[in-house]
Amino acid sequence: MEPKHAAVAILPSHDLDESQAFYERLGFALASRYDAQGYRILRDEAGASVHLTKVEAGWVDPDRNAHGVYFYSKDVEALAAEFGSSADAKPWGLREFAVSDPVGTLVRIGWPD
């Protein structure tokens, strides 16, 4: 893989299989798996990445998790439907929706209106 200027979220996970399944619903696929290190790298077809790192249960309280990540996806409407939601027009010119991952990380998905 050729490096490019980018930022990548590294997200905690109590259960890497569960978190991977959640992000697969957003169009990501497993790119690299490091079981001994408790680490997975997921990528989507457009080149976005998310890294998952294993943490002990209780390290992140899903009800109090204040972290979030924003994904820009032209497929915002289809992804919203996948989660039984709809994308809404926002005053800042994006259509977006939000869901929480298995450890309560806010995941907002949007695309210009």
Short mmCIF file of N, CA, C and O in Angstrom, two decimals:
data_model
loop_
_atom_site.label_atom_id
_atom_site.label_comp_id
_atom_site.label_asym_id
_atom_site.label_seq_id
_atom_site.Cartn_x
_atom_site.Cartn_y
_atom_site.Cartn_z
N MET A 1 0.85 -1.18 0.00
CA MET A 1 0.00 0.00 0.00
C MET A 1 0.89 1.24 0.00
O MET A 1 1.80 1.36 0.80
N GLU A 2 0.61 2.15 -0.89
CA GLU A 2 1.33 3.42 -0.97
C GLU A 2 0.77 4.38 0.07
O GLU A 2 -0.43 4.64 0.08
N PRO A 3 1.61 4.91 0.98
CA PRO A 3 1.10 5.85 1.98
C PRO A 3 0.59 7.13 1.33
O PRO A 3 1.08 7.56 0.28
N LYS A 4 -0.42 7.74 1.94
CA LYS A 4 -0.94 9.02 1.48
C LYS A 4 -1.26 9.85 2.71
O LYS A 4 -1.43 9.32 3.80
N HIS A 5 -1.33 11.13 2.53
CA HIS A 5 -1.67 12.03 3.63
C HIS A 5 -3.09 11.72 4.09
O HIS A 5 -4.03 11.77 3.29
N ALA A 6 -3.25 11.34 5.35
CA ALA A 6 -4.56 10.94 5.86
C ALA A 6 -4.52 10.90 7.38
O ALA A 6 -3.46 10.89 7.98
N ALA A 7 -5.70 10.87 7.97
CA ALA A 7 -5.85 10.61 9.39
C ALA A 7 -6.69 9.35 9.53
O ALA A 7 -7.64 9.15 8.76
N VAL A 8 -6.35 8.51 10.47
CA VAL A 8 -7.06 7.26 10.66
C VAL A 8 -7.46 7.14 12.13
O VAL A 8 -6.63 7.32 13.02
N ALA A 9 -8.73 6.84 12.36
CA ALA A 9 -9.20 6.64 13.73
C ALA A 9 -8.76 5.26 14.23
O ALA A 9 -8.86 4.28 13.51
N ILE A 10 -8.25 5.23 15.47
CA ILE A 10 -7.94 3.98 16.14
C ILE A 10 -8.96 3.87 17.26
O ILE A 10 -8.97 4.68 18.19
N LEU A 11 -9.86 2.89 17.13
CA LEU A 11 -11.01 2.79 18.03
C LEU A 11 -10.89 1.59 18.96
O LEU A 11 -10.51 0.50 18.52
N PRO A 12 -11.25 1.78 20.23
CA PRO A 12 -11.19 0.66 21.17
C PRO A 12 -12.33 -0.32 20.92
O PRO A 12 -13.41 0.06 20.45
N SER A 13 -12.08 -1.57 21.27
CA SER A 13 -13.08 -2.62 21.10
C SER A 13 -12.95 -3.65 22.20
O SER A 13 -11.85 -4.14 22.46
N HIS A 14 -14.06 -3.99 22.84
CA HIS A 14 -14.07 -5.09 23.81
C HIS A 14 -14.06 -6.43 23.10
O HIS A 14 -13.58 -7.42 23.63
N ASP A 15 -14.65 -6.45 21.90
CA ASP A 15 -14.81 -7.68 21.12
C ASP A 15 -14.53 -7.34 19.66
O ASP A 15 -15.36 -6.73 18.99
N LEU A 16 -13.36 -7.72 19.18
CA LEU A 16 -12.95 -7.35 17.83
C LEU A 16 -13.87 -7.92 16.76
O LEU A 16 -14.13 -7.25 15.76
N ASP A 17 -14.38 -9.13 16.95
CA ASP A 17 -15.30 -9.70 15.97
C ASP A 17 -16.58 -8.88 15.87
O ASP A 17 -17.07 -8.58 14.78
N GLU A 18 -17.13 -8.49 17.03
CA GLU A 18 -18.36 -7.69 17.06
C GLU A 18 -18.14 -6.32 16.41
O GLU A 18 -18.95 -5.86 15.62
N SER A 19 -17.02 -5.68 16.76
CA SER A 19 -16.73 -4.37 16.17
C SER A 19 -16.48 -4.47 14.68
O SER A 19 -16.95 -3.63 13.91
N GLN A 20 -15.75 -5.49 14.26
CA GLN A 20 -15.51 -5.67 12.83
C GLN A 20 -16.83 -5.84 12.08
O GLN A 20 -17.04 -5.22 11.04
N ALA A 21 -17.74 -6.64 12.63
CA ALA A 21 -19.04 -6.84 11.99
C ALA A 21 -19.81 -5.52 11.87
O ALA A 21 -20.46 -5.25 10.85
N PHE A 22 -19.75 -4.68 12.91
CA PHE A 22 -20.41 -3.38 12.87
C PHE A 22 -19.85 -2.54 11.73
O PHE A 22 -20.59 -1.99 10.91
N TYR A 23 -18.52 -2.42 11.64
CA TYR A 23 -17.92 -1.58 10.60
C TYR A 23 -18.06 -2.19 9.20
O TYR A 23 -18.10 -1.46 8.22
N GLU A 24 -18.20 -3.51 9.12
CA GLU A 24 -18.50 -4.12 7.83
C GLU A 24 -19.86 -3.67 7.31
O GLU A 24 -20.05 -3.50 6.11
N ARG A 25 -20.80 -3.43 8.21
CA ARG A 25 -22.11 -2.91 7.79
C ARG A 25 -21.98 -1.51 7.19
O ARG A 25 -22.84 -1.07 6.44
N LEU A 26 -20.91 -0.81 7.52
CA LEU A 26 -20.64 0.52 6.96
C LEU A 26 -19.80 0.44 5.68
O LEU A 26 -19.38 1.46 5.15
N GLY A 27 -19.53 -0.77 5.21
CA GLY A 27 -18.80 -0.92 3.96
C GLY A 27 -17.32 -1.20 4.11
O GLY A 27 -16.59 -1.25 3.12
N PHE A 28 -16.84 -1.38 5.33
CA PHE A 28 -15.43 -1.68 5.55
C PHE A 28 -15.19 -3.19 5.46
O PHE A 28 -16.10 -3.98 5.73
N ALA A 29 -13.99 -3.57 5.10
CA ALA A 29 -13.61 -4.98 5.03
C ALA A 29 -12.26 -5.15 5.71
O ALA A 29 -11.44 -4.22 5.74
N LEU A 30 -12.04 -6.31 6.24
CA LEU A 30 -10.78 -6.60 6.91
C LEU A 30 -9.63 -6.51 5.92
O LEU A 30 -9.65 -7.14 4.85
N ALA A 31 -8.61 -5.72 6.26
CA ALA A 31 -7.42 -5.59 5.43
C ALA A 31 -6.23 -6.29 6.08
O ALA A 31 -5.43 -6.92 5.40
N SER A 32 -6.13 -6.18 7.41
CA SER A 32 -5.03 -6.80 8.15
C SER A 32 -5.53 -7.21 9.52
O SER A 32 -6.33 -6.50 10.14
N ARG A 33 -5.00 -8.33 9.99
CA ARG A 33 -5.42 -8.88 11.29
C ARG A 33 -4.17 -9.27 12.06
O ARG A 33 -3.34 -10.03 11.54
N TYR A 34 -4.06 -8.78 13.29
CA TYR A 34 -2.92 -9.06 14.14
C TYR A 34 -3.44 -9.58 15.48
O TYR A 34 -3.58 -8.82 16.44
N ASP A 35 -3.76 -10.87 15.51
CA ASP A 35 -4.40 -11.44 16.70
C ASP A 35 -3.53 -11.32 17.95
O ASP A 35 -4.03 -11.03 19.03
N ALA A 36 -2.23 -11.55 17.84
CA ALA A 36 -1.35 -11.50 19.01
C ALA A 36 -1.32 -10.10 19.62
O ALA A 36 -1.15 -9.95 20.83
N GLN A 37 -1.52 -9.07 18.81
CA GLN A 37 -1.51 -7.69 19.29
C GLN A 37 -2.92 -7.17 19.56
O GLN A 37 -3.07 -6.05 20.05
N GLY A 38 -3.94 -7.93 19.23
CA GLY A 38 -5.32 -7.46 19.43
C GLY A 38 -5.63 -6.26 18.56
O GLY A 38 -6.16 -5.25 19.03
N TYR A 39 -5.33 -6.36 17.27
CA TYR A 39 -5.43 -5.20 16.39
C TYR A 39 -5.92 -5.63 15.02
O TYR A 39 -5.52 -6.67 14.51
N ARG A 40 -6.83 -4.82 14.44
CA ARG A 40 -7.32 -5.08 13.10
C ARG A 40 -7.40 -3.77 12.32
O ARG A 40 -7.70 -2.73 12.88
N ILE A 41 -7.13 -3.88 11.04
CA ILE A 41 -7.23 -2.73 10.14
C ILE A 41 -8.32 -3.05 9.12
O ILE A 41 -8.29 -4.11 8.49
N LEU A 42 -9.27 -2.12 9.00
CA LEU A 42 -10.36 -2.27 8.05
C LEU A 42 -10.28 -1.13 7.04
O LEU A 42 -9.90 -0.01 7.39
N ARG A 43 -10.65 -1.43 5.79
CA ARG A 43 -10.66 -0.41 4.74
C ARG A 43 -11.93 -0.54 3.93
O ARG A 43 -12.48 -1.64 3.79
N ASP A 44 -12.36 0.58 3.35
CA ASP A 44 -13.48 0.51 2.41
C ASP A 44 -12.96 0.69 0.99
O ASP A 44 -11.78 0.98 0.78
N GLU A 45 -13.83 0.51 0.01
CA GLU A 45 -13.42 0.57 -1.40
C GLU A 45 -12.93 1.95 -1.82
O GLU A 45 -12.17 2.07 -2.77
N ALA A 46 -13.37 3.00 -1.12
CA ALA A 46 -12.96 4.36 -1.48
C ALA A 46 -11.65 4.76 -0.81
O ALA A 46 -11.15 5.85 -1.04
N GLY A 47 -11.10 3.90 0.05
CA GLY A 47 -9.80 4.18 0.66
C GLY A 47 -9.83 4.62 2.11
O GLY A 47 -8.79 4.87 2.70
N ALA A 48 -11.01 4.74 2.71
CA ALA A 48 -11.08 5.10 4.13
C ALA A 48 -10.64 3.90 4.97
O ALA A 48 -10.82 2.75 4.58
N SER A 49 -10.06 4.18 6.12
CA SER A 49 -9.59 3.14 7.03
C SER A 49 -10.08 3.40 8.44
O SER A 49 -10.27 4.54 8.84
N VAL A 50 -10.24 2.33 9.17
CA VAL A 50 -10.48 2.40 10.60
C VAL A 50 -9.66 1.27 11.22
O VAL A 50 -9.55 0.18 10.65
N HIS A 51 -9.01 1.58 12.34
CA HIS A 51 -8.23 0.58 13.05
C HIS A 51 -8.96 0.25 14.34
O HIS A 51 -9.47 1.15 15.02
N LEU A 52 -8.99 -1.02 14.69
CA LEU A 52 -9.61 -1.47 15.93
C LEU A 52 -8.54 -2.03 16.85
O LEU A 52 -7.69 -2.81 16.41
N THR A 53 -8.57 -1.61 18.11
CA THR A 53 -7.61 -2.12 19.08
C THR A 53 -8.36 -2.73 20.26
O THR A 53 -9.33 -2.14 20.76
N LYS A 54 -7.93 -3.90 20.67
CA LYS A 54 -8.60 -4.64 21.75
C LYS A 54 -8.31 -3.97 23.09
O LYS A 54 -7.17 -3.64 23.42
N VAL A 55 -9.39 -3.76 23.86
CA VAL A 55 -9.27 -3.26 25.23
C VAL A 55 -10.07 -4.19 26.13
O VAL A 55 -10.97 -4.90 25.68
N GLU A 56 -9.72 -4.20 27.39
CA GLU A 56 -10.43 -5.03 28.36
C GLU A 56 -11.86 -4.53 28.54
O GLU A 56 -12.11 -3.32 28.49
N ALA A 57 -12.77 -5.47 28.78
CA ALA A 57 -14.15 -5.10 29.08
C ALA A 57 -14.15 -4.14 30.26
O ALA A 57 -13.41 -4.32 31.22
N GLY A 58 -14.96 -3.08 30.15
CA GLY A 58 -15.02 -2.08 31.21
C GLY A 58 -14.08 -0.91 31.00
O GLY A 58 -14.23 0.13 31.64
N TRP A 59 -13.10 -1.05 30.12
CA TRP A 59 -12.16 0.04 29.87
C TRP A 59 -12.88 1.23 29.26
O TRP A 59 -12.56 2.38 29.56
N VAL A 60 -13.86 0.94 28.41
CA VAL A 60 -14.72 1.98 27.85
C VAL A 60 -16.15 1.66 28.27
O VAL A 60 -16.63 0.56 28.03
N ASP A 61 -16.80 2.60 28.91
CA ASP A 61 -18.20 2.44 29.29
C ASP A 61 -19.06 2.95 28.15
O ASP A 61 -19.09 4.16 27.90
N PRO A 62 -19.79 2.06 27.44
CA PRO A 62 -20.59 2.50 26.29
C PRO A 62 -21.59 3.61 26.62
O PRO A 62 -21.88 4.44 25.76
N ASP A 63 -22.08 3.65 27.84
CA ASP A 63 -23.04 4.69 28.22
C ASP A 63 -22.38 6.04 28.48
O ASP A 63 -23.06 7.06 28.58
N ARG A 64 -21.05 6.06 28.62
CA ARG A 64 -20.35 7.31 28.93
C ARG A 64 -19.27 7.66 27.91
O ARG A 64 -18.53 8.62 28.08
N ASN A 65 -19.18 6.89 26.85
CA ASN A 65 -18.15 7.11 25.84
C ASN A 65 -18.42 8.44 25.12
O ASN A 65 -19.44 8.61 24.48
N ALA A 66 -17.49 9.36 25.24
CA ALA A 66 -17.65 10.69 24.64
C ALA A 66 -16.91 10.82 23.30
O ALA A 66 -16.84 11.90 22.75
N HIS A 67 -16.38 9.73 22.79
CA HIS A 67 -15.61 9.78 21.55
C HIS A 67 -16.49 9.56 20.33
O HIS A 67 -17.55 8.96 20.42
N GLY A 68 -16.01 10.06 19.21
CA GLY A 68 -16.75 9.89 17.98
C GLY A 68 -15.82 9.91 16.78
O GLY A 68 -14.66 10.30 16.88
N VAL A 69 -16.37 9.50 15.65
CA VAL A 69 -15.65 9.51 14.39
C VAL A 69 -16.64 9.90 13.30
O VAL A 69 -17.83 9.59 13.40
N TYR A 70 -16.17 10.61 12.31
CA TYR A 70 -17.03 11.06 11.21
C TYR A 70 -16.53 10.42 9.93
O TYR A 70 -15.36 10.53 9.59
N PHE A 71 -17.45 9.75 9.21
CA PHE A 71 -17.13 9.16 7.91
C PHE A 71 -17.89 9.92 6.84
O PHE A 71 -19.09 10.13 6.96
N TYR A 72 -17.17 10.32 5.80
CA TYR A 72 -17.81 10.91 4.63
C TYR A 72 -18.05 9.77 3.64
O TYR A 72 -17.10 9.08 3.28
N SER A 73 -19.29 9.57 3.25
CA SER A 73 -19.61 8.51 2.31
C SER A 73 -20.72 8.97 1.37
O SER A 73 -21.78 9.41 1.83
N LYS A 74 -20.47 8.82 0.06
CA LYS A 74 -21.51 9.15 -0.90
C LYS A 74 -22.70 8.21 -0.77
O LYS A 74 -23.79 8.50 -1.26
N ASP A 75 -22.52 7.08 -0.11
CA ASP A 75 -23.58 6.09 0.09
C ASP A 75 -24.36 6.33 1.38
O ASP A 75 -24.94 5.40 1.95
N VAL A 76 -24.40 7.56 1.86
CA VAL A 76 -25.01 7.88 3.15
C VAL A 76 -26.45 7.38 3.25
O VAL A 76 -26.84 6.86 4.29
N GLU A 77 -27.22 7.52 2.20
CA GLU A 77 -28.63 7.09 2.25
C GLU A 77 -28.74 5.58 2.42
O GLU A 77 -29.52 5.09 3.23
N ALA A 78 -27.97 4.83 1.64
CA ALA A 78 -28.01 3.36 1.74
C ALA A 78 -27.49 2.88 3.09
O ALA A 78 -28.04 1.95 3.68
N LEU A 79 -26.45 3.53 3.60
CA LEU A 79 -25.93 3.15 4.91
C LEU A 79 -26.93 3.45 6.01
O LEU A 79 -27.11 2.66 6.94
N ALA A 80 -27.60 4.58 5.91
CA ALA A 80 -28.63 4.91 6.89
C ALA A 80 -29.72 3.83 6.88
O ALA A 80 -30.15 3.36 7.95
N ALA A 81 -30.15 3.42 5.70
CA ALA A 81 -31.17 2.38 5.59
C ALA A 81 -30.69 1.07 6.20
O ALA A 81 -31.47 0.36 6.85
N GLU A 82 -29.41 0.75 6.03
CA GLU A 82 -28.84 -0.47 6.62
C GLU A 82 -29.03 -0.50 8.14
O GLU A 82 -29.18 -1.55 8.74
N PHE A 83 -29.04 0.68 8.75
CA PHE A 83 -29.19 0.79 10.20
C PHE A 83 -30.62 1.18 10.60
O PHE A 83 -30.86 1.60 11.73
N GLY A 84 -31.56 1.09 9.65
CA GLY A 84 -32.95 1.41 9.96
C GLY A 84 -33.17 2.88 10.25
O GLY A 84 -34.05 3.27 11.00
N SER A 85 -32.37 3.72 9.62
CA SER A 85 -32.42 5.16 9.85
C SER A 85 -32.57 5.87 8.51
O SER A 85 -32.73 5.24 7.47
N SER A 86 -32.52 7.18 8.57
CA SER A 86 -32.50 7.98 7.35
C SER A 86 -31.53 9.12 7.56
O SER A 86 -31.29 9.56 8.68
N ALA A 87 -30.97 9.59 6.47
CA ALA A 87 -30.05 10.73 6.52
C ALA A 87 -30.87 12.01 6.43
O ALA A 87 -31.79 12.11 5.62
N ASP A 88 -30.55 12.96 7.28
CA ASP A 88 -31.26 14.22 7.33
C ASP A 88 -30.38 15.35 6.81
O ASP A 88 -29.16 15.35 7.03
N ALA A 89 -31.00 16.33 6.17
CA ALA A 89 -30.28 17.53 5.74
C ALA A 89 -29.92 18.36 6.96
O ALA A 89 -30.75 18.59 7.83
N LYS A 90 -28.67 18.76 7.04
CA LYS A 90 -28.18 19.56 8.16
C LYS A 90 -27.89 20.98 7.68
O LYS A 90 -27.59 21.20 6.50
N PRO A 91 -27.95 21.96 8.58
CA PRO A 91 -27.70 23.35 8.18
C PRO A 91 -26.30 23.59 7.63
O PRO A 91 -26.06 24.57 6.95
N TRP A 92 -25.37 22.69 7.91
CA TRP A 92 -24.00 22.86 7.43
C TRP A 92 -23.80 22.24 6.05
O TRP A 92 -22.67 22.09 5.59
N GLY A 93 -24.91 21.88 5.36
CA GLY A 93 -24.84 21.45 3.97
C GLY A 93 -24.57 19.98 3.73
O GLY A 93 -24.23 19.59 2.62
N LEU A 94 -24.72 19.16 4.76
CA LEU A 94 -24.53 17.73 4.61
C LEU A 94 -25.82 16.99 4.90
O LEU A 94 -26.66 17.47 5.67
N ARG A 95 -25.97 15.83 4.31
CA ARG A 95 -27.00 14.87 4.72
C ARG A 95 -26.27 13.89 5.60
O ARG A 95 -25.22 13.35 5.22
N GLU A 96 -26.80 13.62 6.78
CA GLU A 96 -26.08 12.72 7.67
C GLU A 96 -27.03 11.97 8.61
O GLU A 96 -28.19 12.34 8.77
N PHE A 97 -26.47 10.93 9.22
CA PHE A 97 -27.15 10.19 10.28
C PHE A 97 -26.06 9.73 11.25
O PHE A 97 -24.87 9.85 10.97
N ALA A 98 -26.49 9.22 12.38
CA ALA A 98 -25.53 8.79 13.40
C ALA A 98 -25.97 7.48 14.02
O ALA A 98 -27.16 7.21 14.16
N VAL A 99 -24.99 6.65 14.36
CA VAL A 99 -25.19 5.41 15.10
C VAL A 99 -24.04 5.29 16.09
O VAL A 99 -23.07 6.04 16.01
N SER A 100 -24.16 4.36 17.02
CA SER A 100 -23.07 4.09 17.96
C SER A 100 -22.52 2.70 17.71
O SER A 100 -23.29 1.77 17.42
N ASP A 101 -21.21 2.56 17.79
CA ASP A 101 -20.60 1.25 17.60
C ASP A 101 -20.76 0.44 18.90
O ASP A 101 -21.32 0.93 19.88
N PRO A 102 -20.26 -0.80 18.93
CA PRO A 102 -20.49 -1.65 20.10
C PRO A 102 -19.94 -1.12 21.44
O PRO A 102 -20.43 -1.53 22.49
N VAL A 103 -18.97 -0.21 21.43
CA VAL A 103 -18.49 0.35 22.69
C VAL A 103 -19.00 1.77 22.91
O VAL A 103 -18.51 2.49 23.77
N GLY A 104 -19.99 2.17 22.11
CA GLY A 104 -20.62 3.47 22.32
C GLY A 104 -19.95 4.64 21.61
O GLY A 104 -20.32 5.78 21.84
N THR A 105 -18.98 4.38 20.75
CA THR A 105 -18.37 5.46 19.98
C THR A 105 -19.40 5.99 19.00
O THR A 105 -20.00 5.22 18.24
N LEU A 106 -19.64 7.30 19.02
CA LEU A 106 -20.56 7.92 18.09
C LEU A 106 -19.96 7.87 16.69
O LEU A 106 -18.81 8.29 16.48
N VAL A 107 -20.71 7.33 15.74
CA VAL A 107 -20.27 7.26 14.36
C VAL A 107 -21.27 8.07 13.54
O VAL A 107 -22.43 7.70 13.42
N ARG A 108 -20.79 9.20 13.01
CA ARG A 108 -21.63 10.03 12.15
C ARG A 108 -21.17 9.83 10.72
O ARG A 108 -19.98 9.82 10.44
N ILE A 109 -22.16 9.67 9.83
CA ILE A 109 -21.88 9.44 8.43
C ILE A 109 -22.60 10.53 7.65
O ILE A 109 -23.79 10.78 7.87
N GLY A 110 -21.89 11.19 6.74
CA GLY A 110 -22.50 12.25 5.98
C GLY A 110 -21.87 12.44 4.62
O GLY A 110 -20.81 11.90 4.32
N TRP A 111 -22.60 13.25 3.80
CA TRP A 111 -22.13 13.59 2.45
C TRP A 111 -22.79 14.90 2.07
O TRP A 111 -23.92 15.16 2.47
N PRO A 112 -22.10 15.75 1.29
CA PRO A 112 -22.70 17.01 0.90
C PRO A 112 -24.06 16.82 0.25
O PRO A 112 -24.27 15.90 -0.54
N ASP A 113 -24.97 17.72 0.62
CA ASP A 113 -26.35 17.69 0.14
C ASP A 113 -26.44 18.07 -1.32
O ASP A 113 -25.74 18.85 -1.84
#
